[in-house]
Amino acid sequence: MSNAADTNKASPTQPRKLSTVSSWDFETDIAIVGYGGAGACAALEASDADSDVIIFEVASEAGGSTKLSEAEIYMGGSGGTRVQKECGFNDETEDMVKYLMMAGGPQANEAKVRCYSENSVGHFNWLVDKGIPYKNSFHKERAIMCLTDDCLLYTGNEKAWPFVEQAKPCPRGHNIEAEGAAGGPFLMKVLTGHIDTRDNIDVKFETRVVALIADEDNEVHGIVIKMNMKEYTVKARKGVILCAGGFVMNDDMLQKYAPDLLKATEKIGNPGDMGTGILMGMGVGGSAINMHEGFVSLPFYPPADITKGILVNSQGQRFINEDCYHGRVGYHLLQQLGDRVYFILEASDDFEPPMFLCADYAGTGETLEELEAEIDVPAGMLKHTVDFYNEQAAKGQDPLFHKSAEYLQAIKPPYVALDCTPGRGAFFPYFTFGGLDTTINGEVLNVGGTAIRGLYAAGRTTCGLPRTGAGYSSGMSVGDATYFGRRAGVEVAKQAAR
Ligand SMILES: Cc1cc2nc3c(=O)[nH]c(=O)nc-3n(C[C@H](O)[C@H](O)[C@H](O)COP(=O)(O)OP(=O)(O)OC[C@H]3O[C@@H](n4cnc5c(N)ncnc54)[C@H](O)[C@@H]3O)c2cc1C
């Protein structure tokens, strides 16, 4: 153990000064922080480019949130992936670009969107080549995730207003050929299987990266790690890649940067999602952007039929087209004034409660007046909303939010209201989107937009493809982590060793 480790205390936001490091305990070309999807893909590409890599992982096994996920991946463009083509979909790159630009909202990053869309079919082929199976089948039911081994599904707002008006819809969610929610474990098993065969990749588990090592110009030369209760220094001759996930498990960071997300109820992620990668980048001047944004879901479907109901706020007014993605609904739900949100439905004999929502019954009524009284909405407001909705639905239109005709149907008595108010029982999972500002090759940018030498990042440690909950589609996160992880690996491998 080097004596340098004792000379100044290291923490994520306080890089160890290079001048205080008198010797290195480990040396490698590339040090990767975190062994989830981004870290694994970065390591494989760097290894292919003949660089030596060490991956440092705080947990005792690989996977992170990638392993916990279904690993649905958003892919398309260039005429379509093999699966899209076989299922009869022609997906032009420009349509994917248009959609992803809308999905990113005002903070969309065009360079990342273009790079991802133009190379997405290549990424699909890379995954297939690695051994990820995708069946040539289309799952046409409205679903949050595919619980069968079918592959292709709509996983976002492609068919919903206003997206449908600007970008030709196409299903781009690719589900691995595995039954149930087994995609993430499968993906990580395949990636780690390859890594295990590479002589130039070493993995150190149960090893926490505690700080970067940087010179007085903030150029990054290595990392400080903690292993078996001792600190060690690691020299990274070509660079460090931060792939340490997001910050959903760090309440202080959530309170500081994304307090609105705390209204949701279930953090989804792994215990390592403490934001240390982001903090380390900030500690050497990295710019952290879009930190207030995240994915918040109200998983109200399946069954798809629930989409025929309406969501109303405390004022008894609609605020969204219910045929859009559950994450867009969650985003807009958190923006509502007042302290209640309800799903209003017809309590028909074959009424099936939503599979994942876990919402309590807030009230029932033979008439809308009765229901209004039970759920404490100002008298007349809910009746006005439902009467107007029904009148327009009879004409096959929704002039307020343009719900598609497929789900437009008058809501008839008896009525039921499900309580979708955050904190009152319904399931509201969430995770963060904010992170380090990076180029398409993973270079971490400072506030002036200049790349910090020696420092790269990918996955949820960065602000990548997913930019806002208002436009998120399932598959954008694992897609972003794996694809931009690969690019970072290629880029760092090209650097001259220092
Ligand atoms: C239940 C669930 C379902 C999801 N489903 C999908 C889906 O189907 N499609 C989709 O696109 N997205 C999905 N997501 C989101 C997606 O899984 C993640 O955003 C993405 O996988 C993040 O990948 P990553 O490589 O950036 O981070 P991770 O896979 O989380 O890897 C980060 C790793 O870094 C390690 N680490 C952190 N700090 C340190 C440190 N200081 N030192 C050493 N190691 C450290 C962590 O232990 C972890 O192993 C889902 C998420 C969850 C939780």
PDB file of C-alpha atoms in Angstrom, residues 110-350:
ATOM      1  CA  GLU A 110     -28.881  16.229 -31.015  1.00  0.00           C
ATOM      2  CA  ALA A 111     -25.346  14.880 -31.331  1.00  0.00           C
ATOM      3  CA  LYS A 112     -26.169  11.942 -29.051  1.00  0.00           C
ATOM      4  CA  VAL A 113     -29.557  11.344 -30.662  1.00  0.00           C
ATOM      5  CA  ARG A 114     -28.060  11.295 -34.181  1.00  0.00           C
ATOM      6  CA  CYS A 115     -25.098   9.156 -33.212  1.00  0.00           C
ATOM      7  CA  TYR A 116     -27.349   6.659 -31.424  1.00  0.00           C
ATOM      8  CA  SER A 117     -29.974   6.513 -34.186  1.00  0.00           C
ATOM      9  CA  GLU A 118     -27.451   6.187 -37.006  1.00  0.00           C
ATOM     10  CA  ASN A 119     -25.586   3.363 -35.274  1.00  0.00           C
ATOM     11  CA  SER A 120     -28.404   1.580 -33.532  1.00  0.00           C
ATOM     12  CA  VAL A 121     -28.717  -1.286 -36.026  1.00  0.00           C
ATOM     13  CA  GLY A 122     -24.952  -1.782 -35.712  1.00  0.00           C
ATOM     14  CA  HIS A 123     -25.401  -1.960 -31.938  1.00  0.00           C
ATOM     15  CA  PHE A 124     -28.171  -4.533 -32.354  1.00  0.00           C
ATOM     16  CA  ASN A 125     -25.831  -6.615 -34.548  1.00  0.00           C
ATOM     17  CA  TRP A 126     -23.020  -6.278 -31.982  1.00  0.00           C
ATOM     18  CA  LEU A 127     -25.300  -7.567 -29.227  1.00  0.00           C
ATOM     19  CA  VAL A 128     -26.485 -10.462 -31.411  1.00  0.00           C
ATOM     20  CA  ASP A 129     -22.905 -11.240 -32.296  1.00  0.00           C
ATOM     21  CA  LYS A 130     -22.070 -11.395 -28.592  1.00  0.00           C
ATOM     22  CA  GLY A 131     -24.823 -13.983 -28.141  1.00  0.00           C
ATOM     23  CA  ILE A 132     -27.945 -12.000 -27.172  1.00  0.00           C
ATOM     24  CA  PRO A 133     -30.966 -13.746 -28.723  1.00  0.00           C
ATOM     25  CA  TYR A 134     -33.805 -11.702 -30.218  1.00  0.00           C
ATOM     26  CA  LYS A 135     -36.807 -13.523 -31.647  1.00  0.00           C
ATOM     27  CA  ASN A 136     -38.393 -12.243 -34.867  1.00  0.00           C
ATOM     28  CA  SER A 137     -41.746 -11.578 -33.218  1.00  0.00           C
ATOM     29  CA  PHE A 138     -43.915  -8.563 -32.470  1.00  0.00           C
ATOM     30  CA  HIS A 139     -45.768  -8.221 -29.167  1.00  0.00           C
ATOM     31  CA  LYS A 140     -48.673  -6.048 -30.197  1.00  0.00           C
ATOM     32  CA  GLU A 141     -50.499  -5.680 -26.871  1.00  0.00           C
ATOM     33  CA  ARG A 142     -49.971  -2.503 -24.870  1.00  0.00           C
ATOM     34  CA  ALA A 143     -47.464  -3.598 -22.236  1.00  0.00           C
ATOM     35  CA  ILE A 144     -44.927  -2.129 -19.841  1.00  0.00           C
ATOM     36  CA  MET A 145     -42.640  -5.046 -20.408  1.00  0.00           C
ATOM     37  CA  CYS A 146     -42.826  -8.215 -22.388  1.00  0.00           C
ATOM     38  CA  LEU A 147     -43.433 -11.146 -20.062  1.00  0.00           C
ATOM     39  CA  THR A 148     -43.182 -13.571 -22.964  1.00  0.00           C
ATOM     40  CA  ASP A 149     -40.078 -14.259 -25.045  1.00  0.00           C
ATOM     41  CA  ASP A 150     -41.393 -12.040 -27.850  1.00  0.00           C
ATOM     42  CA  CYS A 151     -39.033  -9.327 -28.940  1.00  0.00           C
ATOM     43  CA  LEU A 152     -40.414  -6.203 -30.498  1.00  0.00           C
ATOM     44  CA  LEU A 153     -42.853  -3.836 -28.785  1.00  0.00           C
ATOM     45  CA  TYR A 154     -43.850  -0.214 -28.527  1.00  0.00           C
ATOM     46  CA  THR A 155     -42.174   1.012 -25.339  1.00  0.00           C
ATOM     47  CA  GLY A 156     -42.860   4.726 -25.414  1.00  0.00           C
ATOM     48  CA  ASN A 157     -45.070   7.492 -26.792  1.00  0.00           C
ATOM     49  CA  GLU A 158     -44.555   6.681 -30.475  1.00  0.00           C
ATOM     50  CA  LYS A 159     -48.276   6.236 -31.217  1.00  0.00           C
ATOM     51  CA  ALA A 160     -49.489   8.949 -28.839  1.00  0.00           C
ATOM     52  CA  TRP A 161     -50.096  12.653 -29.328  1.00  0.00           C
ATOM     53  CA  PRO A 162     -48.143  14.858 -29.857  1.00  0.00           C
ATOM     54  CA  PHE A 163     -45.331  12.491 -30.915  1.00  0.00           C
ATOM     55  CA  VAL A 164     -47.430  10.686 -33.530  1.00  0.00           C
ATOM     56  CA  GLU A 165     -47.997  13.954 -35.386  1.00  0.00           C
ATOM     57  CA  GLN A 166     -44.307  14.568 -35.976  1.00  0.00           C
ATOM     58  CA  ALA A 167     -42.511  11.218 -36.174  1.00  0.00           C
ATOM     59  CA  LYS A 168     -43.751   8.129 -37.989  1.00  0.00           C
ATOM     60  CA  PRO A 169     -44.384   5.581 -35.232  1.00  0.00           C
ATOM     61  CA  CYS A 170     -42.399   2.382 -35.173  1.00  0.00           C
ATOM     62  CA  PRO A 171     -41.869  -0.168 -32.370  1.00  0.00           C
ATOM     63  CA  ARG A 172     -38.241   0.003 -31.226  1.00  0.00           C
ATOM     64  CA  GLY A 173     -38.249  -1.753 -27.845  1.00  0.00           C
ATOM     65  CA  HIS A 174     -36.234  -4.997 -28.167  1.00  0.00           C
ATOM     66  CA  ASN A 175     -36.829  -7.606 -25.508  1.00  0.00           C
ATOM     67  CA  ILE A 176     -34.326 -10.441 -25.099  1.00  0.00           C
ATOM     68  CA  GLU A 177     -35.653 -13.916 -25.920  1.00  0.00           C
ATOM     69  CA  ALA A 178     -36.165 -14.988 -22.320  1.00  0.00           C
ATOM     70  CA  GLU A 179     -39.446 -15.601 -20.497  1.00  0.00           C
ATOM     71  CA  GLY A 180     -40.427 -13.206 -17.702  1.00  0.00           C
ATOM     72  CA  ALA A 181     -38.339 -10.315 -16.443  1.00  0.00           C
ATOM     73  CA  ALA A 182     -35.069 -12.157 -17.036  1.00  0.00           C
ATOM     74  CA  GLY A 183     -33.517  -9.865 -19.648  1.00  0.00           C
ATOM     75  CA  GLY A 184     -31.086  -8.031 -17.352  1.00  0.00           C
ATOM     76  CA  PRO A 185     -29.542 -11.147 -15.760  1.00  0.00           C
ATOM     77  CA  PHE A 186     -29.279 -12.708 -19.220  1.00  0.00           C
ATOM     78  CA  LEU A 187     -27.572  -9.671 -20.761  1.00  0.00           C
ATOM     79  CA  MET A 188     -25.059  -9.425 -17.915  1.00  0.00           C
ATOM     80  CA  LYS A 189     -24.377 -13.173 -18.011  1.00  0.00           C
ATOM     81  CA  VAL A 190     -23.455 -12.924 -21.680  1.00  0.00           C
ATOM     82  CA  LEU A 191     -21.300  -9.797 -21.236  1.00  0.00           C
ATOM     83  CA  THR A 192     -19.474 -11.128 -18.166  1.00  0.00           C
ATOM     84  CA  GLY A 193     -18.962 -14.446 -19.955  1.00  0.00           C
ATOM     85  CA  HIS A 194     -16.967 -12.604 -22.634  1.00  0.00           C
ATOM     86  CA  ILE A 195     -15.069 -10.528 -20.098  1.00  0.00           C
ATOM     87  CA  ASP A 196     -14.022 -13.650 -18.200  1.00  0.00           C
ATOM     88  CA  THR A 197     -12.264 -14.939 -21.310  1.00  0.00           C
ATOM     89  CA  ARG A 198     -10.182 -11.773 -21.883  1.00  0.00           C
ATOM     90  CA  ASP A 199      -6.614 -11.883 -20.634  1.00  0.00           C
ATOM     91  CA  ASN A 200      -6.328  -8.103 -20.694  1.00  0.00           C
ATOM     92  CA  ILE A 201      -9.325  -7.421 -18.422  1.00  0.00           C
ATOM     93  CA  ASP A 202      -8.975  -7.796 -14.665  1.00  0.00           C
ATOM     94  CA  VAL A 203     -11.920  -7.333 -12.300  1.00  0.00           C
ATOM     95  CA  LYS A 204     -11.688  -6.303  -8.663  1.00  0.00           C
ATOM     96  CA  PHE A 205     -14.920  -6.916  -6.777  1.00  0.00           C
ATOM     97  CA  GLU A 206     -15.773  -5.551  -3.319  1.00  0.00           C
ATOM     98  CA  THR A 207     -13.610  -2.595  -4.207  1.00  0.00           C
ATOM     99  CA  ARG A 208     -14.951   0.916  -3.797  1.00  0.00           C
ATOM    100  CA  VAL A 209     -13.499   3.704  -5.883  1.00  0.00           C
ATOM    101  CA  VAL A 210     -13.317   6.599  -3.437  1.00  0.00           C
ATOM    102  CA  ALA A 211     -11.693   9.397  -5.453  1.00  0.00           C
ATOM    103  CA  LEU A 212      -9.938  10.407  -8.624  1.00  0.00           C
ATOM    104  CA  ILE A 213      -6.275  11.328  -8.714  1.00  0.00           C
ATOM    105  CA  ALA A 214      -5.713  14.570 -10.640  1.00  0.00           C
ATOM    106  CA  ASP A 215      -2.976  17.119 -11.259  1.00  0.00           C
ATOM    107  CA  GLU A 216      -3.240  20.868 -10.716  1.00  0.00           C
ATOM    108  CA  ASP A 217      -4.882  21.288 -14.164  1.00  0.00           C
ATOM    109  CA  ASN A 218      -7.538  18.712 -13.229  1.00  0.00           C
ATOM    110  CA  GLU A 219      -6.119  16.156 -15.673  1.00  0.00           C
ATOM    111  CA  VAL A 220      -7.053  12.737 -14.312  1.00  0.00           C
ATOM    112  CA  HIS A 221      -4.236  10.188 -13.863  1.00  0.00           C
ATOM    113  CA  GLY A 222      -5.797   7.501 -11.731  1.00  0.00           C
ATOM    114  CA  ILE A 223      -8.070   6.582  -8.860  1.00  0.00           C
ATOM    115  CA  VAL A 224      -7.972   5.837  -5.152  1.00  0.00           C
ATOM    116  CA  ILE A 225      -9.655   2.544  -4.272  1.00  0.00           C
ATOM    117  CA  LYS A 226     -10.631   0.966  -0.980  1.00  0.00           C
ATOM    118  CA  MET A 227     -10.211  -2.803  -0.770  1.00  0.00           C
ATOM    119  CA  ASN A 228     -10.248  -4.890   2.428  1.00  0.00           C
ATOM    120  CA  MET A 229     -10.478  -1.682   4.489  1.00  0.00           C
ATOM    121  CA  LYS A 230      -7.261  -0.310   2.964  1.00  0.00           C
ATOM    122  CA  GLU A 231      -6.700   2.416   0.408  1.00  0.00           C
ATOM    123  CA  TYR A 232      -4.613   1.872  -2.719  1.00  0.00           C
ATOM    124  CA  THR A 233      -3.659   4.027  -5.684  1.00  0.00           C
ATOM    125  CA  VAL A 234      -4.249   2.966  -9.288  1.00  0.00           C
ATOM    126  CA  LYS A 235      -2.538   4.606 -12.251  1.00  0.00           C
ATOM    127  CA  ALA A 236      -4.658   4.758 -15.430  1.00  0.00           C
ATOM    128  CA  ARG A 237      -2.181   5.356 -18.243  1.00  0.00           C
ATOM    129  CA  LYS A 238      -4.851   6.179 -20.847  1.00  0.00           C
ATOM    130  CA  GLY A 239      -7.793   7.268 -18.727  1.00  0.00           C
ATOM    131  CA  VAL A 240     -10.538   6.565 -16.214  1.00  0.00           C
ATOM    132  CA  ILE A 241     -14.102   5.729 -17.300  1.00  0.00           C
ATOM    133  CA  LEU A 242     -16.832   6.440 -14.746  1.00  0.00           C
ATOM    134  CA  CYS A 243     -19.669   3.909 -15.180  1.00  0.00           C
ATOM    135  CA  ALA A 244     -20.954   4.043 -11.603  1.00  0.00           C
ATOM    136  CA  GLY A 245     -24.703   4.453 -12.251  1.00  0.00           C
ATOM    137  CA  GLY A 246     -26.997   7.257 -11.070  1.00  0.00           C
ATOM    138  CA  PHE A 247     -27.936   8.780  -7.703  1.00  0.00           C
ATOM    139  CA  VAL A 248     -31.399   7.480  -6.880  1.00  0.00           C
ATOM    140  CA  MET A 249     -30.173   5.880  -3.633  1.00  0.00           C
ATOM    141  CA  ASN A 250     -28.632   9.123  -2.342  1.00  0.00           C
ATOM    142  CA  ASP A 251     -31.352  11.100  -0.525  1.00  0.00           C
ATOM    143  CA  ASP A 252     -29.116  14.113   0.061  1.00  0.00           C
ATOM    144  CA  MET A 253     -28.411  14.389  -3.660  1.00  0.00           C
ATOM    145  CA  LEU A 254     -32.087  13.858  -4.494  1.00  0.00           C
ATOM    146  CA  GLN A 255     -33.080  16.567  -2.041  1.00  0.00           C
ATOM    147  CA  LYS A 256     -30.483  18.917  -3.471  1.00  0.00           C
ATOM    148  CA  TYR A 257     -30.882  18.269  -7.195  1.00  0.00           C
ATOM    149  CA  ALA A 258     -34.166  16.476  -7.877  1.00  0.00           C
ATOM    150  CA  PRO A 259     -36.541  17.120  -4.949  1.00  0.00           C
ATOM    151  CA  ASP A 260     -39.647  16.540  -7.094  1.00  0.00           C
ATOM    152  CA  LEU A 261     -38.625  12.916  -7.595  1.00  0.00           C
ATOM    153  CA  LEU A 262     -38.970  12.372  -3.848  1.00  0.00           C
ATOM    154  CA  LYS A 263     -42.758  12.615  -4.291  1.00  0.00           C
ATOM    155  CA  ALA A 264     -42.581   9.217  -6.031  1.00  0.00           C
ATOM    156  CA  THR A 265     -42.474   6.185  -3.790  1.00  0.00           C
ATOM    157  CA  GLU A 266     -40.137   3.378  -4.899  1.00  0.00           C
ATOM    158  CA  LYS A 267     -36.500   3.951  -5.769  1.00  0.00           C
ATOM    159  CA  ILE A 268     -35.485   1.499  -8.457  1.00  0.00           C
ATOM    160  CA  GLY A 269     -31.812   0.818  -8.768  1.00  0.00           C
ATOM    161  CA  ASN A 270     -28.967  -0.884  -6.939  1.00  0.00           C
ATOM    162  CA  PRO A 271     -27.310   0.108  -3.647  1.00  0.00           C
ATOM    163  CA  GLY A 272     -24.353   1.555  -5.594  1.00  0.00           C
ATOM    164  CA  ASP A 273     -26.581   4.255  -7.140  1.00  0.00           C
ATOM    165  CA  MET A 274     -25.123   6.783  -4.689  1.00  0.00           C
ATOM    166  CA  GLY A 275     -23.970   9.281  -7.298  1.00  0.00           C
ATOM    167  CA  THR A 276     -20.281   8.799  -6.525  1.00  0.00           C
ATOM    168  CA  GLY A 277     -19.351   8.739 -10.222  1.00  0.00           C
ATOM    169  CA  ILE A 278     -21.115  12.049 -10.790  1.00  0.00           C
ATOM    170  CA  LEU A 279     -19.552  13.579  -7.664  1.00  0.00           C
ATOM    171  CA  MET A 280     -16.071  12.428  -8.706  1.00  0.00           C
ATOM    172  CA  GLY A 281     -16.538  14.093 -12.075  1.00  0.00           C
ATOM    173  CA  MET A 282     -17.794  17.278 -10.430  1.00  0.00           C
ATOM    174  CA  GLY A 283     -14.778  17.184  -8.120  1.00  0.00           C
ATOM    175  CA  VAL A 284     -12.456  17.825 -11.080  1.00  0.00           C
ATOM    176  CA  GLY A 285     -14.698  20.467 -12.641  1.00  0.00           C
ATOM    177  CA  GLY A 286     -17.071  18.220 -14.610  1.00  0.00           C
ATOM    178  CA  SER A 287     -20.403  19.779 -15.417  1.00  0.00           C
ATOM    179  CA  ALA A 288     -23.438  17.894 -14.072  1.00  0.00           C
ATOM    180  CA  ILE A 289     -26.522  18.669 -16.124  1.00  0.00           C
ATOM    181  CA  ASN A 290     -30.232  17.917 -16.118  1.00  0.00           C
ATOM    182  CA  MET A 291     -29.926  16.796 -12.519  1.00  0.00           C
ATOM    183  CA  HIS A 292     -33.603  17.487 -11.745  1.00  0.00           C
ATOM    184  CA  GLU A 293     -34.871  14.967 -14.303  1.00  0.00           C
ATOM    185  CA  GLY A 294     -35.808  11.341 -13.840  1.00  0.00           C
ATOM    186  CA  PHE A 295     -38.106   8.514 -14.757  1.00  0.00           C
ATOM    187  CA  VAL A 296     -41.287   8.352 -12.669  1.00  0.00           C
ATOM    188  CA  SER A 297     -43.817   5.760 -13.617  1.00  0.00           C
ATOM    189  CA  LEU A 298     -47.490   5.223 -12.917  1.00  0.00           C
ATOM    190  CA  PRO A 299     -47.717   1.637 -14.199  1.00  0.00           C
ATOM    191  CA  PHE A 300     -51.466   1.663 -14.885  1.00  0.00           C
ATOM    192  CA  TYR A 301     -51.499  -0.858 -17.749  1.00  0.00           C
ATOM    193  CA  PRO A 302     -51.859  -3.755 -18.483  1.00  0.00           C
ATOM    194  CA  PRO A 303     -54.716  -4.421 -18.957  1.00  0.00           C
ATOM    195  CA  ALA A 304     -54.760  -2.096 -21.966  1.00  0.00           C
ATOM    196  CA  ASP A 305     -58.486  -1.471 -21.501  1.00  0.00           C
ATOM    197  CA  ILE A 306     -57.819   0.769 -18.522  1.00  0.00           C
ATOM    198  CA  THR A 307     -56.586   3.293 -21.100  1.00  0.00           C
ATOM    199  CA  LYS A 308     -60.280   3.892 -21.876  1.00  0.00           C
ATOM    200  CA  GLY A 309     -60.646   5.577 -18.491  1.00  0.00           C
ATOM    201  CA  ILE A 310     -59.502   9.095 -17.636  1.00  0.00           C
ATOM    202  CA  LEU A 311     -57.028  10.545 -15.175  1.00  0.00           C
ATOM    203  CA  VAL A 312     -58.185  13.607 -13.262  1.00  0.00           C
ATOM    204  CA  ASN A 313     -56.556  15.901 -10.716  1.00  0.00           C
ATOM    205  CA  SER A 314     -57.969  17.472  -7.523  1.00  0.00           C
ATOM    206  CA  GLN A 315     -59.875  19.928  -9.681  1.00  0.00           C
ATOM    207  CA  GLY A 316     -61.618  17.032 -11.436  1.00  0.00           C
ATOM    208  CA  GLN A 317     -59.867  17.932 -14.690  1.00  0.00           C
ATOM    209  CA  ARG A 318     -57.945  15.785 -17.154  1.00  0.00           C
ATOM    210  CA  PHE A 319     -54.288  16.616 -17.729  1.00  0.00           C
ATOM    211  CA  ILE A 320     -52.941  14.020 -20.187  1.00  0.00           C
ATOM    212  CA  ASN A 321     -53.911  11.634 -22.991  1.00  0.00           C
ATOM    213  CA  GLU A 322     -54.124   8.311 -21.178  1.00  0.00           C
ATOM    214  CA  ASP A 323     -52.769   6.373 -24.187  1.00  0.00           C
ATOM    215  CA  CYS A 324     -49.261   7.738 -23.679  1.00  0.00           C
ATOM    216  CA  TYR A 325     -46.395   5.927 -21.980  1.00  0.00           C
ATOM    217  CA  HIS A 326     -46.719   5.320 -18.217  1.00  0.00           C
ATOM    218  CA  GLY A 327     -43.569   7.401 -17.589  1.00  0.00           C
ATOM    219  CA  ARG A 328     -45.005  10.436 -19.375  1.00  0.00           C
ATOM    220  CA  VAL A 329     -48.136  10.059 -17.248  1.00  0.00           C
ATOM    221  CA  GLY A 330     -45.966   9.859 -14.108  1.00  0.00           C
ATOM    222  CA  TYR A 331     -44.063  12.980 -15.147  1.00  0.00           C
ATOM    223  CA  HIS A 332     -47.213  15.036 -15.702  1.00  0.00           C
ATOM    224  CA  LEU A 333     -48.898  13.643 -12.628  1.00  0.00           C
ATOM    225  CA  LEU A 334     -46.143  15.101 -10.436  1.00  0.00           C
ATOM    226  CA  GLN A 335     -46.726  18.537 -12.006  1.00  0.00           C
ATOM    227  CA  GLN A 336     -50.386  18.720 -10.888  1.00  0.00           C
ATOM    228  CA  LEU A 337     -51.531  21.349  -8.433  1.00  0.00           C
ATOM    229  CA  GLY A 338     -53.570  19.948  -5.584  1.00  0.00           C
ATOM    230  CA  ASP A 339     -53.131  16.809  -3.591  1.00  0.00           C
ATOM    231  CA  ARG A 340     -55.157  14.149  -5.408  1.00  0.00           C
ATOM    232  CA  VAL A 341     -55.050  12.254  -8.694  1.00  0.00           C
ATOM    233  CA  TYR A 342     -57.644   9.653  -9.650  1.00  0.00           C
ATOM    234  CA  PHE A 343     -58.198   7.185 -12.440  1.00  0.00           C
ATOM    235  CA  ILE A 344     -61.918   7.289 -13.291  1.00  0.00           C
ATOM    236  CA  LEU A 345     -63.261   4.124 -14.875  1.00  0.00           C
ATOM    237  CA  GLU A 346     -66.425   2.305 -15.665  1.00  0.00           C
ATOM    238  CA  ALA A 347     -66.829  -0.436 -13.049  1.00  0.00           C
ATOM    239  CA  SER A 348     -68.150  -2.938 -15.565  1.00  0.00           C
ATOM    240  CA  ASP A 349     -68.735  -6.600 -14.645  1.00  0.00           C
ATOM    241  CA  ASP A 350     -65.484  -7.581 -16.344  1.00  0.00           C
TER     242      ASP A 350
END
